[in-house]
Coordinates of C-alpha atoms in Angstrom, one line a residue:
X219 CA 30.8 59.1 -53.7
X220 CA 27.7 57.4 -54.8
X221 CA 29.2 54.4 -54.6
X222 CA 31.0 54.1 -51.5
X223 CA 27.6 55.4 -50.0
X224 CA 25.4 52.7 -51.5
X225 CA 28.1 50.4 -50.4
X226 CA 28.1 51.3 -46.8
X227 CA 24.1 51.0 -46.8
X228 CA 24.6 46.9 -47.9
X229 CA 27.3 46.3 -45.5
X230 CA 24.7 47.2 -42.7
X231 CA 21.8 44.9 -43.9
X232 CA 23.5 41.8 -42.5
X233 CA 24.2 43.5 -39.5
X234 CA 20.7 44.0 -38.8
X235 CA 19.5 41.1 -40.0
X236 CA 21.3 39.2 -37.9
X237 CA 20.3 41.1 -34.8
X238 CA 17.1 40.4 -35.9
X239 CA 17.7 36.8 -36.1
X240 CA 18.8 37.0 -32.8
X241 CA 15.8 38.0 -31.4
X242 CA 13.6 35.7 -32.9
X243 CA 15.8 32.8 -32.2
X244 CA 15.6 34.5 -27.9
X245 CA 11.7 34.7 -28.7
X246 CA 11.4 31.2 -30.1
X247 CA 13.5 29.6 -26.9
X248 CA 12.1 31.7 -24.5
X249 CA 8.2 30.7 -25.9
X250 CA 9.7 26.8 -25.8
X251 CA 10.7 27.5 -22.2
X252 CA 7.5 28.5 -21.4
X253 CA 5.7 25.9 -23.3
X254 CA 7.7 23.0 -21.5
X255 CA 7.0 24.9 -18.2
X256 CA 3.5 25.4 -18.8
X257 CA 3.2 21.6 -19.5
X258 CA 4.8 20.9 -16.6
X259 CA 2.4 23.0 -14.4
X260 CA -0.3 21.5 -16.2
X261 CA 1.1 17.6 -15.8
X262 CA 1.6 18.4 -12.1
X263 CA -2.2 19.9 -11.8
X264 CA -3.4 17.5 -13.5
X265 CA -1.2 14.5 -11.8
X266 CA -2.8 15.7 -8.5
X267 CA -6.2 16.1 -10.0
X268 CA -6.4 12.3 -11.3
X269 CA -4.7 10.8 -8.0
X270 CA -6.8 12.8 -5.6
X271 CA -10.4 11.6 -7.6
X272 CA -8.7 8.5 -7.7
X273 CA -7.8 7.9 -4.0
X274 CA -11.1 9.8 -3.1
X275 CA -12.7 6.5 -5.6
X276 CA -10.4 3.6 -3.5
X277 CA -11.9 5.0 -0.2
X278 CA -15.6 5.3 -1.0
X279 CA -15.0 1.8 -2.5
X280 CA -13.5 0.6 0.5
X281 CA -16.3 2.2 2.8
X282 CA -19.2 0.6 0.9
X283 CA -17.6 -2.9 0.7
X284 CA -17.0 -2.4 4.5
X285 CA -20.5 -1.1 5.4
X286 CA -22.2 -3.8 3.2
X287 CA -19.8 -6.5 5.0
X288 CA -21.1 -4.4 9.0
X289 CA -24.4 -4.8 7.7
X290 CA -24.9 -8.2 7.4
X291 CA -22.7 -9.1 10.2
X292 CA -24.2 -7.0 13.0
X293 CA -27.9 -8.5 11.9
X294 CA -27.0 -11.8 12.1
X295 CA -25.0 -11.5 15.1
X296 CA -27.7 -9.5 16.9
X297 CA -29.8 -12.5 16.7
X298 CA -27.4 -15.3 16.8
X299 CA -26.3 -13.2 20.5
X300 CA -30.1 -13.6 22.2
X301 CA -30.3 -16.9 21.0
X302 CA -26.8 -17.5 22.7
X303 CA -28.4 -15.7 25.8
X304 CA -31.5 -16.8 25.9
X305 CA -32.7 -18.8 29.2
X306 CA -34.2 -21.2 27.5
X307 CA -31.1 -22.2 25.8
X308 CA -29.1 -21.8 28.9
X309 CA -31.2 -23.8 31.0
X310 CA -31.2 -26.6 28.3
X311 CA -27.4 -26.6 27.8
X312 CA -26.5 -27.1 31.4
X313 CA -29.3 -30.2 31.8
X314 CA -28.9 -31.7 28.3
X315 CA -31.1 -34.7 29.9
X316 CA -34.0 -33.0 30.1
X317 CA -37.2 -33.2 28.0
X318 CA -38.9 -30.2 29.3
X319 CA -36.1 -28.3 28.9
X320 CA -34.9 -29.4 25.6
X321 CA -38.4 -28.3 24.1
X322 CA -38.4 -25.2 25.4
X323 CA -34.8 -24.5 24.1
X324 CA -36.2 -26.1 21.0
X325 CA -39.2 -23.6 20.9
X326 CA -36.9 -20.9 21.7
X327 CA -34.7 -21.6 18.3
X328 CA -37.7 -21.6 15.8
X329 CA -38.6 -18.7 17.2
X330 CA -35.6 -16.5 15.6
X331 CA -35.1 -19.2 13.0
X332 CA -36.7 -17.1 10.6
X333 CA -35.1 -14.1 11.3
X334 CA -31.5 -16.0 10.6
X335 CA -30.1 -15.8 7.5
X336 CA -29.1 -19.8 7.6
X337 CA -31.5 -22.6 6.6
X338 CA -29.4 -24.8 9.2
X339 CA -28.4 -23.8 12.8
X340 CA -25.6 -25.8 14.8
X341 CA -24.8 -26.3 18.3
X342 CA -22.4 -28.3 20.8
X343 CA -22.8 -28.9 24.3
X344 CA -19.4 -28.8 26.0
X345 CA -20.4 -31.9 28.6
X346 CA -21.5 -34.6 26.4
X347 CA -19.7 -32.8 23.1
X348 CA -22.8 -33.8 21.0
X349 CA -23.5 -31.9 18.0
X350 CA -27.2 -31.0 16.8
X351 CA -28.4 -29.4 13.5
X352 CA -32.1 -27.7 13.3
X353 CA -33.5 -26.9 10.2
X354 CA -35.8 -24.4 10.2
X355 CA -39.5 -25.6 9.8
X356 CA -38.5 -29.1 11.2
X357 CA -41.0 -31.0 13.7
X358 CA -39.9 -31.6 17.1
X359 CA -39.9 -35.2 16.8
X360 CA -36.6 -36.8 16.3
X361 CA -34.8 -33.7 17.6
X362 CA -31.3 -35.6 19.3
X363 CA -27.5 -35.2 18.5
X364 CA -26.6 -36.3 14.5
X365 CA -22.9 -36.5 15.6
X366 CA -20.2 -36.1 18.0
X367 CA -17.6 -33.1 18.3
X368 CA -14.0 -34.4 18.1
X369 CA -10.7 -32.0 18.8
X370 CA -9.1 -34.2 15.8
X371 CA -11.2 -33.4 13.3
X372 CA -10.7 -30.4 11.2
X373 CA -14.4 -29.8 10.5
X374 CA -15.0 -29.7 14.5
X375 CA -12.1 -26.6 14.9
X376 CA -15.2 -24.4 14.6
X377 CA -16.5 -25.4 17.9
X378 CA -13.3 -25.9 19.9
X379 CA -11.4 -22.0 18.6
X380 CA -14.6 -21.0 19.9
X381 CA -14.4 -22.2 23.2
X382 CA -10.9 -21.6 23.6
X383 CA -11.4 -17.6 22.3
X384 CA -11.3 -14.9 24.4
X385 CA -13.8 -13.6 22.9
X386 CA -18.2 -14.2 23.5
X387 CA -18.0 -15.0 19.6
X388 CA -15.7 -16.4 16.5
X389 CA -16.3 -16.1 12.8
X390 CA -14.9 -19.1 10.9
X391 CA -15.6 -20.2 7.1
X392 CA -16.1 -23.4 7.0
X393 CA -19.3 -25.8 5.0
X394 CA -22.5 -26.5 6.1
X395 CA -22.4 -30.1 7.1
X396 CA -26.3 -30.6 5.3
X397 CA -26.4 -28.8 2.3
X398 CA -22.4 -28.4 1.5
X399 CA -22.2 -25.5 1.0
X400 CA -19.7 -23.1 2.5
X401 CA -21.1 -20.3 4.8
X402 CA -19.8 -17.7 6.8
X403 CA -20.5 -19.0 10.4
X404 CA -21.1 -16.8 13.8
X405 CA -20.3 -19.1 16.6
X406 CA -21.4 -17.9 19.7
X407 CA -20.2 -19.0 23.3
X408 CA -23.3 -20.5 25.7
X409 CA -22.6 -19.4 29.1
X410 CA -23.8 -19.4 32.7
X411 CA -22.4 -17.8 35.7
X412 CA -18.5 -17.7 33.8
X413 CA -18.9 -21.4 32.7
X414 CA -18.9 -22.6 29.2
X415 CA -22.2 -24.5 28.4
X416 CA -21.4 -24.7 24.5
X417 CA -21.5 -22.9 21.0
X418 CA -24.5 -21.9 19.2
X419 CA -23.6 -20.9 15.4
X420 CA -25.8 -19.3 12.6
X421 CA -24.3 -18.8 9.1
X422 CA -24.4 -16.5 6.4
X423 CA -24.2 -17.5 2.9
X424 CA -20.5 -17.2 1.7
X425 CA -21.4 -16.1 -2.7
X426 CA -24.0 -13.9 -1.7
X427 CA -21.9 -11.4 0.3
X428 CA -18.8 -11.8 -2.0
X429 CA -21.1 -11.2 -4.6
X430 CA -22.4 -7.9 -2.8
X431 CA -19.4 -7.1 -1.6
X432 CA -17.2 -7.4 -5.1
X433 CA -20.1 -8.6 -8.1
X434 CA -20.2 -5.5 -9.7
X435 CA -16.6 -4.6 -10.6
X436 CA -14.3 -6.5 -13.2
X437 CA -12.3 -9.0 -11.3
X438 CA -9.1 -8.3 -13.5
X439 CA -9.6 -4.4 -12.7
X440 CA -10.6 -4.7 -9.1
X441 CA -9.3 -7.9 -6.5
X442 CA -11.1 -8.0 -3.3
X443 CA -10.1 -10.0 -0.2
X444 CA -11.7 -10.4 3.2
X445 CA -9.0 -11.5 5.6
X446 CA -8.3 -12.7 8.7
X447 CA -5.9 -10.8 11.6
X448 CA -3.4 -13.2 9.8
X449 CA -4.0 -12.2 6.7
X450 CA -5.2 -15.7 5.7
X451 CA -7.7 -14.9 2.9
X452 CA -11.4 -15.9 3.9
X453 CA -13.0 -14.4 0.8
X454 CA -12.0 -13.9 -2.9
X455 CA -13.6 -11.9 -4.9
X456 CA -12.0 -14.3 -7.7
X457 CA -14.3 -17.1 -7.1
X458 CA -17.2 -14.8 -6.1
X459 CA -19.7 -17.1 -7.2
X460 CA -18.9 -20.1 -5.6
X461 CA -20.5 -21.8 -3.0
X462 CA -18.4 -24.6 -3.1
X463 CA -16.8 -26.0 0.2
X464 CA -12.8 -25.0 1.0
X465 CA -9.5 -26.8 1.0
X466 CA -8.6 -27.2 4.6
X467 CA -4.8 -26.4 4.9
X468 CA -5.1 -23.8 2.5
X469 CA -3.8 -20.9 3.6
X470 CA -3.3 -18.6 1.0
X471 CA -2.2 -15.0 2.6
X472 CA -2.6 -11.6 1.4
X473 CA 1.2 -11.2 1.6
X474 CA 1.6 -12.5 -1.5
X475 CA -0.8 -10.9 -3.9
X476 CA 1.4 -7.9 -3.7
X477 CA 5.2 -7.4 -3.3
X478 CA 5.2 -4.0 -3.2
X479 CA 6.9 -2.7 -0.6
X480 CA 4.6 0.3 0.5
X481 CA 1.8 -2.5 0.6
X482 CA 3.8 -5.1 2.5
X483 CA 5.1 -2.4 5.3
X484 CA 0.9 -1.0 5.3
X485 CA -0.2 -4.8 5.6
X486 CA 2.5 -5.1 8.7
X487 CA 1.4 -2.6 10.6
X488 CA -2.0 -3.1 10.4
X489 CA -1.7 -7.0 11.5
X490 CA 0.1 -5.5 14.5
X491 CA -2.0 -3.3 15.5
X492 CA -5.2 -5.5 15.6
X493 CA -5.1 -6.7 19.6
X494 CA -8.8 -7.5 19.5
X495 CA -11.8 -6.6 17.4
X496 CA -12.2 -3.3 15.4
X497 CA -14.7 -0.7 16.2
X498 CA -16.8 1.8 14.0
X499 CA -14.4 4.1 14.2
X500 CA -11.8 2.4 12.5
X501 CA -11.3 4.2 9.4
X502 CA -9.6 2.6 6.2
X503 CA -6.4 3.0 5.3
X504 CA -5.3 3.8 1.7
X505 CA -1.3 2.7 0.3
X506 CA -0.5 4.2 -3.4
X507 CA 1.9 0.8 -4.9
X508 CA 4.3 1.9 -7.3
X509 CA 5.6 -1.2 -8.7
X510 CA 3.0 -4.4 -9.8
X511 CA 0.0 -3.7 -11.8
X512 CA -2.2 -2.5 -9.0
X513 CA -1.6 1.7 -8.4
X514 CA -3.8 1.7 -4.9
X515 CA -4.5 -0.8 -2.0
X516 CA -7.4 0.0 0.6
X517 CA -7.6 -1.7 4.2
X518 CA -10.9 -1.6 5.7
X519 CA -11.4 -3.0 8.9
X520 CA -14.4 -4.9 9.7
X521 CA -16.0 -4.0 12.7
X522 CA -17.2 -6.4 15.6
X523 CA -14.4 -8.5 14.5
X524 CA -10.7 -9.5 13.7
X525 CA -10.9 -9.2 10.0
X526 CA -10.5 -6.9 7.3
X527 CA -11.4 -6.2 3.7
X528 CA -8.5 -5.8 1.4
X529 CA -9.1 -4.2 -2.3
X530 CA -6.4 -3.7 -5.1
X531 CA -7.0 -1.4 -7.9
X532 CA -5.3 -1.0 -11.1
X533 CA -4.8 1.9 -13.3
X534 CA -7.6 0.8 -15.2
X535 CA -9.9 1.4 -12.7
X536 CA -9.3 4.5 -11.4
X537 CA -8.7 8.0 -13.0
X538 CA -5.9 8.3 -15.2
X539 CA -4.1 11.4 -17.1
X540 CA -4.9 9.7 -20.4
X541 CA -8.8 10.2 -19.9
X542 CA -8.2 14.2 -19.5
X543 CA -5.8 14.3 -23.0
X544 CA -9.0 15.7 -25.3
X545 CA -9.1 18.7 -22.6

């Protein structure tokens, strides 16, 4: 009797252990399932946490570089417009001939000279197509035409897209004839009564607002473009520091620094949508890429003007999940 009893008490261990076994196995699973679901949740939050700093990152990035870019434009084109619509200048433009009139017009000039960002100020007259420089600070004397304007010559295009624009005003990079370097030029219709009297142009110095613009970000990290409503690439933030003077026939286009498809459709339908110049309340847009090395693409339109700036940002310089692993 003893023995069949203690017998029946071992054959139930097992039993119970195994239920046991059960359980903890159901506990361990069901803790793993909730583990891999609370890293999920957690990857997700923080997914959206890292993209939305990021993208909030790309767009006050893109408004600076724009506002920097407005900033110095609608200075310079301030001036470079009462110059363009001065009397003075009008009356000497439509009686080239004139001595009284050509000092006065001269006068006129050296007063905003000062105020103009360019050393150097050009100007055609569309009757006799001569070309004169003035430096500022230079005498009177000797004032007359150094050259003359010539539809075949690629350096003259400056003057004739002008006149043949629809709009009061072109931008154009091109080099400063005197000092060689290359400027950002305003060139800014003459007129009288609806009749073309010439172009006056001012420039801007071309490294000092790529500099502003893009100097203080790692070029391999950040790529900043100014474009035109082509997308022919005006500015690079590669050669930031150069002054030197462009290739004519260039043409390299924003198309292809990217082939991502999200920021080839963007670029599209921004390039169609530009029928003349933007205003201040163009907003920029923001494209996340997902194939390339760049993970965001900002286009910021310019405003006052046909052209854009374009910014690509890698993962390196924007938020990333990595940075948050220690939490």
């Amino acid at each position: 009797m003893i023995n069949v009893a203690a017998s029946s008490v071992d054959d139930s261990k097992p039993k119970r252990y195994r239920i046991e076994s059960r359980f903890r196995n159901m506990n361990i699973l069901f803790l793993l399932l909730l583990a891999a679901l609370l890293a999920l949740v957690v990857g997700l939050v923080v997914k959206d946490i890292t993209e939305s700093a990021s993208s909030d990152y790309v767009r006050f990035y893109s408004g600076e570089a724009m506002g920097k870019f407005n900033a110095y434009l609608n200075r310079e084109l301030g001036l470079v417009t009462k110059v363009a619509r001065s009397g003075a200048l009008i009356n000497w433009f439509a009686d080239e001939t004139n001595p009284d009139k050509k000092a006065a017009a001269y006068e006129e000039m050296m007063s905003y000279a000062d105020m103009l960002y360019s050393a150097e100020l050009y100007f055609g007259i569309n009757r006799s197509l001569n070309e004169y420089s003035v430096k500022k600070g230079a005498p009177f004397t000797g004032f007359a035409p150094f050259d003359v304007l010539d539809p075949a010559k690629e350096y003259d295009h400056w003057y004739f897209d002008c006149v043949h624009s629809s709009s009061d005003y072109a931008l154009n990079i091109d080099i400063d004839k005197v000092t060689d370097q290359k400027r950002l030029w305003i060139n800014h219709k003459v007129m009288r009564n609806g009749e073309i009297l010439g172009v006056f142009c001012s420039g801007l110095r071309f490294s000092r607002i790529v500099n502003d613009l893009f100097g203080k970000y790692d070029s391999t990290e950040v790529l900043g473009f100014v474009v035109d409503e082509k997308g022919v690439i005006q500015m690079d933030s590669m050669v930031a520091g150069s002054d030197a003077p462009p290739e004519y026939g260039e043409g390299r286009r924003i198309q292809a620094i990217s082939l991502d498809p999200a920021f080839l459709s963007a670029l599209a339908a921004h390039f169609e949508g530009i029928s003349a110049y933007f205003s201040q309340r163009d907003e920029p847009r923001l494209v996340k890429l997902t194939t390339g090395p760049y993970s965001f693409a900002s286009l910021a339109p310019i405003a006052g003007t046909n052209w854009t700036v374009v910014t690509l940002f890698n993962s390196k310089s924007l938020f990333s999940a990595a940075k948050l692993t220690p939490l």
